[in-house]
mmCIF file of C-alpha atoms (C1' of nucleotides) in Angstrom:
data_model
loop_
_atom_site.group_PDB
_atom_site.id
_atom_site.type_symbol
_atom_site.label_atom_id
_atom_site.label_comp_id
_atom_site.label_asym_id
_atom_site.label_seq_id
_atom_site.Cartn_x
_atom_site.Cartn_y
_atom_site.Cartn_z
ATOM 1 C CA MET A 1343 123.724 57.551 138.529
ATOM 2 C CA ALA A 1344 124.974 61.020 139.216
ATOM 3 C CA VAL A 1345 122.588 63.958 139.108
ATOM 4 C CA SER A 1346 124.554 65.574 136.329
ATOM 5 C CA GLU A 1347 123.693 62.752 133.969
ATOM 6 C CA GLY A 1348 120.247 64.190 133.387
ATOM 7 C CA LEU A 1349 116.940 62.595 132.540
ATOM 8 C CA ALA A 1350 116.436 60.034 129.805
ATOM 9 C CA ILE A 1351 113.594 60.650 127.416
ATOM 10 C CA GLY A 1352 111.414 58.004 129.028
ATOM 11 C CA ALA A 1353 111.771 59.587 132.424
ATOM 12 C CA LEU A 1354 110.909 62.988 130.995
ATOM 13 C CA ALA A 1355 107.885 61.477 129.339
ATOM 14 C CA ARG A 1356 106.683 59.999 132.620
ATOM 15 C CA ARG A 1357 107.156 63.278 134.430
ATOM 16 C CA THR A 1358 105.318 65.362 131.858
ATOM 17 C CA GLY A 1359 102.690 62.920 130.705
ATOM 18 C CA LEU A 1360 103.812 63.404 127.116
ATOM 19 C CA ALA A 1361 104.524 60.543 124.745
ATOM 20 C CA VAL A 1362 108.161 59.867 123.980
ATOM 21 C CA SER A 1363 107.430 60.399 120.320
ATOM 22 C CA ALA A 1364 105.924 63.792 121.071
ATOM 23 C CA ILE A 1365 109.039 64.908 122.898
ATOM 24 C CA ARG A 1366 111.207 63.918 119.950
ATOM 25 C CA TYR A 1367 108.819 65.729 117.681
ATOM 26 C CA TYR A 1368 109.076 68.891 119.765
ATOM 27 C CA GLU A 1369 112.811 68.678 119.465
ATOM 28 C CA ALA A 1370 112.511 68.512 115.687
ATOM 29 C CA GLN A 1371 110.349 71.620 115.900
ATOM 30 C CA GLY A 1372 112.968 73.440 117.909
ATOM 31 C CA LEU A 1373 111.069 73.582 121.177
ATOM 32 C CA ILE A 1374 113.616 71.749 123.262
ATOM 33 C CA SER A 1375 117.311 70.895 122.907
ATOM 34 C CA PRO A 1376 118.666 67.987 124.887
ATOM 35 C CA TRP A 1377 122.308 66.991 124.792
ATOM 36 C CA ARG A 1378 123.519 63.508 123.982
ATOM 37 C CA ASN A 1379 125.343 61.109 126.242
ATOM 38 C CA ALA A 1380 128.284 58.970 125.145
ATOM 39 C CA GLY A 1381 125.959 56.415 123.609
ATOM 40 C CA GLY A 1382 124.037 58.980 121.597
ATOM 41 C CA GLN A 1383 120.946 59.009 123.773
ATOM 42 C CA ARG A 1384 119.104 62.202 124.642
ATOM 43 C CA ARG A 1385 119.547 63.629 128.114
ATOM 44 C CA TYR A 1386 117.434 66.402 129.602
ATOM 45 C CA GLN A 1387 117.725 68.907 132.401
ATOM 46 C CA ARG A 1388 115.212 69.234 135.182
ATOM 47 C CA ALA A 1389 114.245 72.615 133.772
ATOM 48 C CA ASP A 1390 113.000 70.883 130.648
ATOM 49 C CA ILE A 1391 110.068 69.486 132.604
ATOM 50 C CA ARG A 1392 108.936 73.021 133.112
ATOM 51 C CA ARG A 1393 109.660 73.897 129.537
ATOM 52 C CA LEU A 1394 107.433 71.126 128.267
ATOM 53 C CA SER A 1395 104.787 72.005 130.801
ATOM 54 C CA PHE A 1396 104.753 75.438 129.313
ATOM 55 C CA VAL A 1397 104.405 74.016 125.831
ATOM 56 C CA MET A 1398 101.359 72.054 126.902
ATOM 57 C CA ILE A 1399 99.754 75.033 128.537
ATOM 58 C CA ALA A 1400 100.453 77.303 125.618
ATOM 59 C CA GLN A 1401 98.805 74.787 123.331
ATOM 60 C CA LYS A 1402 95.707 74.937 125.438
ATOM 61 C CA PHE A 1403 95.736 78.615 124.784
ATOM 62 C CA GLY A 1404 95.657 77.961 121.089
ATOM 63 C CA LEU A 1405 99.267 78.736 120.200
ATOM 64 C CA THR A 1406 100.810 76.749 117.390
ATOM 65 C CA LEU A 1407 104.177 75.084 117.888
ATOM 66 C CA PRO A 1408 106.019 77.704 115.805
ATOM 67 C CA GLU A 1409 104.400 80.400 117.903
ATOM 68 C CA ILE A 1410 105.438 78.653 121.080
ATOM 69 C CA ARG A 1411 108.958 78.382 119.747
ATOM 70 C CA GLU A 1412 109.025 82.151 119.286
ATOM 71 C CA VAL A 1413 107.781 82.756 122.782
ATOM 72 C CA LEU A 1414 110.385 80.435 124.219
ATOM 73 C CA LEU A 1415 113.097 82.280 122.348
ATOM 74 C CA GLU A 1416 112.396 85.216 124.610
ATOM 75 C CA LEU A 1417 113.809 83.258 127.446
ATOM 76 C CA PRO A 1418 117.223 84.633 128.332
ATOM 77 C CA GLY A 1419 119.772 82.750 126.297
ATOM 78 C CA ASN A 1420 121.332 79.893 128.093
ATOM 79 C CA ARG A 1421 120.463 80.253 131.667
ATOM 80 C CA THR A 1422 117.897 78.097 133.334
ATOM 81 C CA PRO A 1423 114.606 79.952 133.318
ATOM 82 C CA THR A 1424 113.559 81.378 136.638
ATOM 83 C CA PRO A 1425 110.029 81.610 138.001
ATOM 84 C CA GLN A 1426 110.156 85.261 137.018
ATOM 85 C CA ASP A 1427 110.904 84.317 133.403
ATOM 86 C CA TRP A 1428 107.888 82.067 133.342
ATOM 87 C CA LYS A 1429 105.801 84.761 134.907
ATOM 88 C CA ASN A 1430 106.774 87.161 132.155
ATOM 89 C CA ILE A 1431 105.824 84.925 129.290
ATOM 90 C CA SER A 1432 102.694 83.798 131.040
ATOM 91 C CA GLU A 1433 101.559 87.366 131.006
ATOM 92 C CA GLY A 1434 101.826 87.310 127.243
ATOM 93 C CA LEU A 1435 99.515 84.334 127.243
ATOM 94 C CA ARG A 1436 97.081 86.170 129.409
ATOM 95 C CA THR A 1437 96.821 88.886 126.786
ATOM 96 C CA ARG A 1438 96.143 86.409 124.037
ATOM 97 C CA LEU A 1439 93.551 84.659 126.121
ATOM 98 C CA ASP A 1440 91.797 87.919 126.830
ATOM 99 C CA GLN A 1441 91.577 88.539 123.111
ATOM 100 C CA ARG A 1442 90.134 85.124 122.423
ATOM 101 C CA ILE A 1443 87.492 85.554 125.066
ATOM 102 C CA ASP A 1444 86.665 88.934 123.650
ATOM 103 C CA THR A 1445 86.201 87.580 120.171
ATOM 104 C CA LEU A 1446 83.926 84.815 121.369
ATOM 105 C CA MET A 1447 81.825 87.232 123.359
ATOM 106 C CA ARG A 1448 81.391 89.441 120.340
ATOM 107 C CA LEU A 1449 80.407 86.377 118.378
ATOM 108 C CA ARG A 1450 77.845 85.554 121.028
ATOM 109 C CA ASP A 1451 76.380 89.028 120.930
ATOM 110 C CA ASN A 1452 76.018 88.785 117.185
ATOM 111 C CA LEU A 1453 74.400 85.411 117.466
ATOM 112 C CA ASP A 1454 71.910 86.814 119.920
ATOM 113 C CA GLY A 1455 70.997 89.441 117.354
ATOM 114 C CA CYS A 1456 70.611 86.774 114.705
ATOM 115 C CA ILE A 1457 68.530 84.518 116.881
ATOM 116 C CA GLY A 1458 66.230 87.464 117.153
ATOM 117 C CA CYS A 1459 65.891 87.922 113.422
ATOM 118 C CA GLY A 1460 66.294 84.322 112.340
ATOM 119 C CA CYS A 1461 67.749 85.516 109.077
ATOM 120 C CA LEU A 1462 71.136 83.893 108.545
ATOM 121 C CA SER A 1463 71.213 85.655 105.210
ATOM 122 C CA LEU A 1464 74.736 86.157 104.048
ATOM 123 C CA PRO A 1465 74.958 89.842 103.231
ATOM 124 C CA LYS A 1466 72.895 90.975 106.183
ATOM 125 C CA CYS A 1467 74.087 88.853 109.051
ATOM 126 C CA LYS A 1468 76.775 90.274 111.274
ATOM 127 C CA LEU A 1469 77.964 86.785 112.069
ATOM 128 C CA TYR A 1470 79.850 86.814 108.829
ATOM 129 C CA ASN A 1471 82.078 89.658 109.800
ATOM 130 C CA PRO A 1472 82.364 89.941 113.528
ATOM 131 C CA ASP A 1473 85.825 91.399 113.028
ATOM 132 C CA ASP A 1474 87.309 88.075 113.845
ATOM 133 C CA ARG A 1475 91.046 87.775 113.901
ATOM 134 C CA ALA A 1476 90.779 84.404 115.583
ATOM 135 C CA LYS A 1477 92.567 82.698 112.728
ATOM 136 C CA SER A 1478 89.940 80.014 112.150
ATOM 137 C CA HIS A 1479 91.584 77.026 113.760
ATOM 138 C CA GLY A 1480 92.088 73.849 111.822
ATOM 139 C CA SER A 1481 94.367 73.288 108.932
ATOM 140 C CA GLY A 1482 94.423 73.607 105.209
ATOM 141 C CA PRO A 1483 93.562 76.704 103.249
ATOM 142 C CA ARG A 1484 90.176 78.082 104.022
ATOM 143 C CA TYR A 1485 88.839 81.455 103.217
ATOM 144 C CA LEU A 1486 85.825 82.076 105.347
ATOM 145 C CA MET A 1487 84.199 85.395 105.706
ATOM 146 C CA GLY A 1488 87.002 87.829 106.256
ATOM 147 C CA ASP A 1489 89.796 85.749 104.797
ATOM 148 C CA ALA A 1490 89.446 86.652 101.164
ATOM 149 C CA PRO A 1491 90.817 84.367 98.440
ATOM 150 C CA GLU A 1492 92.074 87.446 96.596
ATOM 151 C CA THR A 1493 95.701 86.495 96.139
ATOM 152 C CA MET B 333 65.787 78.616 82.879
ATOM 153 C CA ALA B 334 62.816 77.964 85.087
ATOM 154 C CA VAL B 335 63.034 78.633 88.789
ATOM 155 C CA SER B 336 62.379 74.990 89.553
ATOM 156 C CA GLU B 337 65.673 74.012 87.931
ATOM 157 C CA GLY B 338 67.583 75.116 91.000
ATOM 158 C CA LEU B 339 71.064 76.483 91.435
ATOM 159 C CA ALA B 340 74.174 74.989 89.894
ATOM 160 C CA ILE B 341 77.109 74.431 92.201
ATOM 161 C CA GLY B 342 78.999 77.434 90.848
ATOM 162 C CA ALA B 343 76.091 79.719 91.551
ATOM 163 C CA LEU B 344 75.781 78.380 95.070
ATOM 164 C CA ALA B 345 79.497 78.906 95.556
ATOM 165 C CA ARG B 346 79.217 82.523 94.464
ATOM 166 C CA ARG B 347 76.263 83.139 96.762
ATOM 167 C CA THR B 348 77.884 81.624 99.825
ATOM 168 C CA GLY B 349 81.502 82.537 99.233
ATOM 169 C CA LEU B 350 82.512 78.897 99.570
ATOM 170 C CA ALA B 351 84.739 77.112 97.082
ATOM 171 C CA VAL B 352 83.056 74.671 94.770
ATOM 172 C CA SER B 353 85.331 71.952 96.091
ATOM 173 C CA ALA B 354 84.253 72.714 99.638
ATOM 174 C CA ILE B 355 80.586 72.340 98.737
ATOM 175 C CA ARG B 356 81.239 68.957 97.186
ATOM 176 C CA TYR B 357 83.223 68.005 100.258
ATOM 177 C CA TYR B 358 80.363 68.987 102.536
ATOM 178 C CA GLU B 359 78.089 66.789 100.508
ATOM 179 C CA ALA B 360 80.465 63.878 101.022
ATOM 180 C CA GLN B 361 80.283 64.592 104.739
ATOM 181 C CA GLY B 362 76.511 64.495 104.667
ATOM 182 C CA LEU B 363 75.902 68.174 105.319
ATOM 183 C CA ILE B 364 73.928 68.891 102.164
ATOM 184 C CA SER B 365 72.054 66.788 99.617
ATOM 185 C CA PRO B 366 71.467 68.229 96.173
ATOM 186 C CA TRP B 367 69.568 66.398 93.473
ATOM 187 C CA ARG B 368 70.942 65.735 90.006
ATOM 188 C CA ASN B 369 69.645 67.095 86.727
ATOM 189 C CA ALA B 370 69.301 65.051 83.542
ATOM 190 C CA GLY B 371 72.978 65.507 82.754
ATOM 191 C CA GLY B 372 74.090 64.374 86.207
ATOM 192 C CA GLN B 373 74.990 67.807 87.534
ATOM 193 C CA ARG B 374 74.168 68.900 91.086
ATOM 194 C CA ARG B 375 71.247 71.229 91.599
ATOM 195 C CA TYR B 376 70.508 73.080 94.825
ATOM 196 C CA GLN B 377 67.519 74.758 96.414
ATOM 197 C CA ARG B 378 67.532 78.336 97.595
ATOM 198 C CA ALA B 379 67.266 77.030 101.150
ATOM 199 C CA ASP B 380 70.669 75.460 100.741
ATOM 200 C CA ILE B 381 72.287 78.884 100.790
ATOM 201 C CA ARG B 382 71.031 79.280 104.316
ATOM 202 C CA ARG B 383 72.059 75.767 105.181
ATOM 203 C CA LEU B 384 75.628 76.430 104.120
ATOM 204 C CA SER B 385 75.572 79.760 105.897
ATOM 205 C CA PHE B 386 74.730 77.901 109.034
ATOM 206 C CA VAL B 387 77.590 75.487 108.450
ATOM 207 C CA MET B 388 80.041 78.356 108.198
ATOM 208 C CA ILE B 389 78.753 79.971 111.343
ATOM 209 C CA ALA B 390 78.787 76.739 113.293
ATOM 210 C CA GLN B 391 82.392 76.224 112.263
ATOM 211 C CA LYS B 392 83.263 79.578 113.713
ATOM 212 C CA PHE B 393 81.793 78.289 116.918
ATOM 213 C CA GLY B 394 84.219 75.433 116.849
ATOM 214 C CA LEU B 395 81.901 72.624 115.825
ATOM 215 C CA THR B 396 83.355 69.846 113.728
ATOM 216 C CA LEU B 397 81.614 68.819 110.539
ATOM 217 C CA PRO B 398 80.202 65.635 112.090
ATOM 218 C CA GLU B 399 78.814 67.717 114.927
ATOM 219 C CA ILE B 400 77.264 70.140 112.493
ATOM 220 C CA ARG B 401 75.713 67.242 110.633
ATOM 221 C CA GLU B 402 74.063 66.124 113.845
ATOM 222 C CA VAL B 403 72.726 69.563 114.549
ATOM 223 C CA LEU B 404 71.326 69.863 111.045
ATOM 224 C CA LEU B 405 69.465 66.606 111.464
ATOM 225 C CA GLU B 406 67.161 68.485 113.777
ATOM 226 C CA LEU B 407 65.838 70.422 110.841
ATOM 227 C CA PRO B 408 62.398 69.261 109.685
ATOM 228 C CA GLY B 409 62.770 66.561 107.074
ATOM 229 C CA ASN B 410 60.482 67.359 104.236
ATOM 230 C CA ARG B 411 59.641 71.011 104.366
ATOM 231 C CA THR B 412 61.892 73.938 103.688
ATOM 232 C CA PRO B 413 63.212 75.229 107.008
ATOM 233 C CA THR B 414 61.560 78.339 108.324
ATOM 234 C CA PRO B 415 63.262 81.185 110.151
ATOM 235 C CA GLN B 416 61.880 79.688 113.341
ATOM 236 C CA ASP B 417 63.648 76.401 112.582
ATOM 237 C CA TRP B 418 66.944 78.212 112.242
ATOM 238 C CA LYS B 419 66.261 80.112 115.386
ATOM 239 C CA ASN B 420 65.765 76.874 117.268
ATOM 240 C CA ILE B 421 69.011 75.280 116.252
ATOM 241 C CA SER B 422 70.910 78.518 116.667
ATOM 242 C CA GLU B 423 69.947 78.450 120.296
ATOM 243 C CA GLY B 424 71.824 75.189 120.587
ATOM 244 C CA LEU B 425 74.889 76.998 119.323
ATOM 245 C CA ARG B 426 74.398 79.686 121.873
ATOM 246 C CA THR B 427 74.612 77.092 124.621
ATOM 247 C CA ARG B 428 77.816 75.642 123.260
ATOM 248 C CA LEU B 429 79.331 79.067 122.913
ATOM 249 C CA ASP B 430 78.490 79.874 126.489
ATOM 250 C CA GLN B 431 80.315 76.763 127.564
ATOM 251 C CA ARG B 432 83.386 77.608 125.524
ATOM 252 C CA ILE B 433 83.554 81.077 126.990
ATOM 253 C CA ASP B 434 83.156 79.594 130.417
ATOM 254 C CA THR B 435 86.015 77.193 129.909
ATOM 255 C CA LEU B 436 88.315 79.911 128.684
ATOM 256 C CA MET B 437 87.473 82.135 131.589
ATOM 257 C CA ARG B 438 88.265 79.338 134.010
ATOM 258 C CA LEU B 439 91.530 78.859 132.178
ATOM 259 C CA ARG B 440 92.266 82.545 132.596
ATOM 260 C CA ASP B 441 91.541 82.450 136.291
ATOM 261 C CA ASN B 442 93.880 79.519 136.703
ATOM 262 C CA LEU B 443 96.540 81.288 134.738
ATOM 263 C CA ASP B 444 96.202 84.278 136.992
ATOM 264 C CA GLY B 445 96.822 82.004 139.931
ATOM 265 C CA CYS B 446 99.878 80.599 138.258
ATOM 266 C CA ILE B 447 101.264 83.986 137.329
ATOM 267 C CA GLY B 448 101.170 84.634 141.012
ATOM 268 C CA CYS B 449 103.130 81.556 141.931
ATOM 269 C CA GLY B 450 105.262 81.160 138.831
ATOM 270 C CA CYS B 451 105.453 77.450 139.412
ATOM 271 C CA LEU B 452 104.239 75.621 136.329
ATOM 272 C CA SER B 453 104.957 72.406 138.145
ATOM 273 C CA LEU B 454 102.907 69.588 136.769
ATOM 274 C CA PRO B 455 101.264 68.014 139.776
ATOM 275 C CA LYS B 456 100.523 71.303 141.464
ATOM 276 C CA CYS B 457 99.364 73.558 138.674
ATOM 277 C CA LYS B 458 95.644 73.791 138.075
ATOM 278 C CA LEU B 459 96.277 74.666 134.463
ATOM 279 C CA TYR B 460 96.681 70.987 133.763
ATOM 280 C CA ASN B 461 93.205 70.077 134.771
ATOM 281 C CA PRO B 462 90.854 72.991 134.470
ATOM 282 C CA ASP B 463 88.091 70.537 133.694
ATOM 283 C CA ASP B 464 88.427 71.287 130.052
ATOM 284 C CA ARG B 465 86.106 69.592 127.634
ATOM 285 C CA ALA B 466 87.130 71.998 124.900
ATOM 286 C CA LYS B 467 88.402 69.172 122.740
ATOM 287 C CA SER B 468 91.788 70.694 121.972
ATOM 288 C CA HIS B 469 91.408 71.956 118.416
ATOM 289 C CA GLY B 470 93.696 70.745 115.693
ATOM 290 C CA SER B 471 93.865 67.323 114.209
ATOM 291 C CA GLY B 472 95.538 64.001 114.742
ATOM 292 C CA PRO B 473 95.510 62.042 117.913
ATOM 293 C CA ARG B 474 96.566 64.018 120.901
ATOM 294 C CA TYR B 475 95.991 63.218 124.475
ATOM 295 C CA LEU B 476 96.666 66.281 126.476
ATOM 296 C CA MET B 477 95.803 66.559 130.104
ATOM 297 C CA GLY B 478 92.309 65.219 130.368
ATOM 298 C CA ASP B 479 92.240 63.172 127.191
ATOM 299 C CA ALA B 480 93.859 60.005 128.465
ATOM 300 C CA PRO B 481 95.379 57.462 126.092
ATOM 301 C CA GLU B 482 93.769 54.712 128.127
ATOM 302 C CA THR B 483 91.994 52.810 125.367
ATOM 303 C "C1'" DG C 248 77.549 74.308 64.905
ATOM 304 C "C1'" DT C 249 81.328 75.242 67.366
ATOM 305 C "C1'" DA C 250 83.913 77.293 71.095
ATOM 306 C "C1'" DA C 251 84.178 78.440 75.796
ATOM 307 C "C1'" DT C 252 82.518 77.494 80.397
ATOM 308 C "C1'" DT C 253 81.023 74.514 83.933
ATOM 309 C "C1'" DT C 254 80.660 70.494 85.925
ATOM 310 C "C1'" DC C 255 81.711 65.587 86.699
ATOM 311 C "C1'" DT C 256 84.645 61.788 89.296
ATOM 312 C "C1'" DA C 257 88.544 59.837 91.465
ATOM 313 C "C1'" DA C 258 92.689 60.224 93.362
ATOM 314 C "C1'" DA C 259 96.441 62.673 95.084
ATOM 315 C "C1'" DC C 260 98.117 66.477 97.767
ATOM 316 C "C1'" DC C 261 98.242 69.888 101.792
ATOM 317 C "C1'" DT C 262 98.982 71.398 106.954
ATOM 318 C "C1'" DA C 263 99.458 70.518 111.948
ATOM 319 C "C1'" DA C 264 100.641 67.699 115.377
ATOM 320 C "C1'" DC C 265 101.700 63.678 116.245
ATOM 321 C "C1'" DT C 266 101.979 58.160 116.232
ATOM 322 C "C1'" DT C 267 103.513 53.868 114.311
ATOM 323 C "C1'" DT C 268 106.705 50.802 112.393
ATOM 324 C "C1'" DA C 269 111.031 48.670 111.326
ATOM 325 C "C1'" DA C 270 115.460 47.543 112.157
ATOM 326 C "C1'" DG C 271 119.117 48.311 114.782
ATOM 327 C "C1'" DT C 272 121.920 50.210 119.191
ATOM 328 C "C1'" DC C 273 122.551 51.160 124.244
ATOM 329 C "C1'" DA C 274 122.078 50.230 129.157
ATOM 330 C "C1'" DA C 275 121.161 47.638 133.233
ATOM 331 C "C1'" DG C 276 120.195 43.605 136.048
ATOM 332 C "C1'" DA C 277 120.999 38.517 137.242
ATOM 333 C "C1'" DT D 215 127.569 37.289 129.570
ATOM 334 C "C1'" DC D 216 123.284 37.432 128.268
ATOM 335 C "C1'" DT D 217 118.915 39.165 128.019
ATOM 336 C "C1'" DT D 218 115.512 42.360 128.550
ATOM 337 C "C1'" DG D 219 113.962 46.986 128.230
ATOM 338 C "C1'" DA D 220 114.844 51.607 126.742
ATOM 339 C "C1'" DC D 221 116.582 54.268 123.065
ATOM 340 C "C1'" DT D 222 117.969 55.468 118.081
ATOM 341 C "C1'" DT D 223 116.638 56.957 113.148
ATOM 342 C "C1'" DA D 224 113.929 57.497 109.015
ATOM 343 C "C1'" DA D 225 109.894 56.999 106.766
ATOM 344 C "C1'" DA D 226 105.207 56.321 106.445
ATOM 345 C "C1'" DG D 227 100.514 56.667 108.509
ATOM 346 C "C1'" DT D 228 96.651 59.449 110.812
ATOM 347 C "C1'" DT D 229 92.955 63.180 111.305
ATOM 348 C "C1'" DA D 230 90.326 67.275 109.797
ATOM 349 C "C1'" DG D 231 89.078 70.070 106.417
ATOM 350 C "C1'" DG D 232 89.789 70.995 102.424
ATOM 351 C "C1'" DT D 233 92.353 71.944 97.492
ATOM 352 C "C1'" DT D 234 94.432 70.430 93.155
ATOM 353 C "C1'" DT D 235 94.712 67.835 89.125
ATOM 354 C "C1'" DA D 236 93.345 65.261 85.096
ATOM 355 C "C1'" DG D 237 90.509 63.801 81.645
ATOM 356 C "C1'" DA D 238 85.860 63.490 80.204
ATOM 357 C "C1'" DA D 239 81.011 65.004 79.679
ATOM 358 C "C1'" DA D 240 77.407 68.660 80.000
ATOM 359 C "C1'" DT D 241 75.899 73.381 79.363
ATOM 360 C "C1'" DT D 242 76.046 77.952 77.675
ATOM 361 C "C1'" DA D 243 77.368 81.549 74.500
ATOM 362 C "C1'" DC D 244 77.934 83.156 69.996
#
DNA sequence: GTAATTTCTAAACCTAACTTTAAGTCAAGA
DNA sequence: TCTTGACTTAAAGTTAGGTTTAGAAATTAC
């Protein structure tokens, strides 16, 4: 098999550690775009290994798949991403991570205050409004603390 | 209405900011146990406001509802929890939070390393195994990095 | 005493991120 | 050529943490 024939989905799965079904799912979400061979099967470039690696890392950082899609769009159109490209978007991740750490540390400070007072009373306790833009992970509508049900 | 009649679910919802449906859901998950009045309606103690407050805080810390249930089991069975009781279990949260912050900071350090090299290559990059027990938020089965599909 | 609120239960629906299943097609080795 | 093994699609299932809906019963307000 010639190099130009690309990787089959199973091979890509083995190289990334992802499930085949996950890779297809990512395609449906617009994270990756393989071409098709004569028989209609998906074929991937080598660079896609890196692309999926990035997806996995970005997920660890708490990005949703739509968010990751946006980030990947910043990659220069059609050319194969260079190490410098990856470096650039990784720096965006670094910023997000810094913010998350910051939020958690504020939360910890507030908890320390509350451990001191033992109150946990809703109007008083700072824990209810530690200025948290952390998006309360997990799905389904939920209006905790700051996220008012107003609308 | 005498004090001993307790709070109706709507009143508890107003005092905690939670939706009525959420309070019922928490009951189904074993986080709170109201009694029923003659007509079969739920009645809550004042202490339950604090209990639900704790649930909301613990969620911010990333605990799942089953985990929160476990933590709440440490509360003294028959008597109304004192501020000291809350203080004790809050200290457990503090420990967990410390660990989360730790994990994220390790992740950041690894990212810094990777920004330097720009590699993102699976076997080499530390980002894939930063010893992360952070349970990858979000639902549905997902075996990233450490969480092997072995079983 | 009647109307307006609340509350009740059970079941269905929602999102995110996937997996599983079914039935059929493609590719590769002996 | 034939038979595995890998791949295809579409649809349904899964988990967490809830919400929504519907129809009935209880409570409150006037």
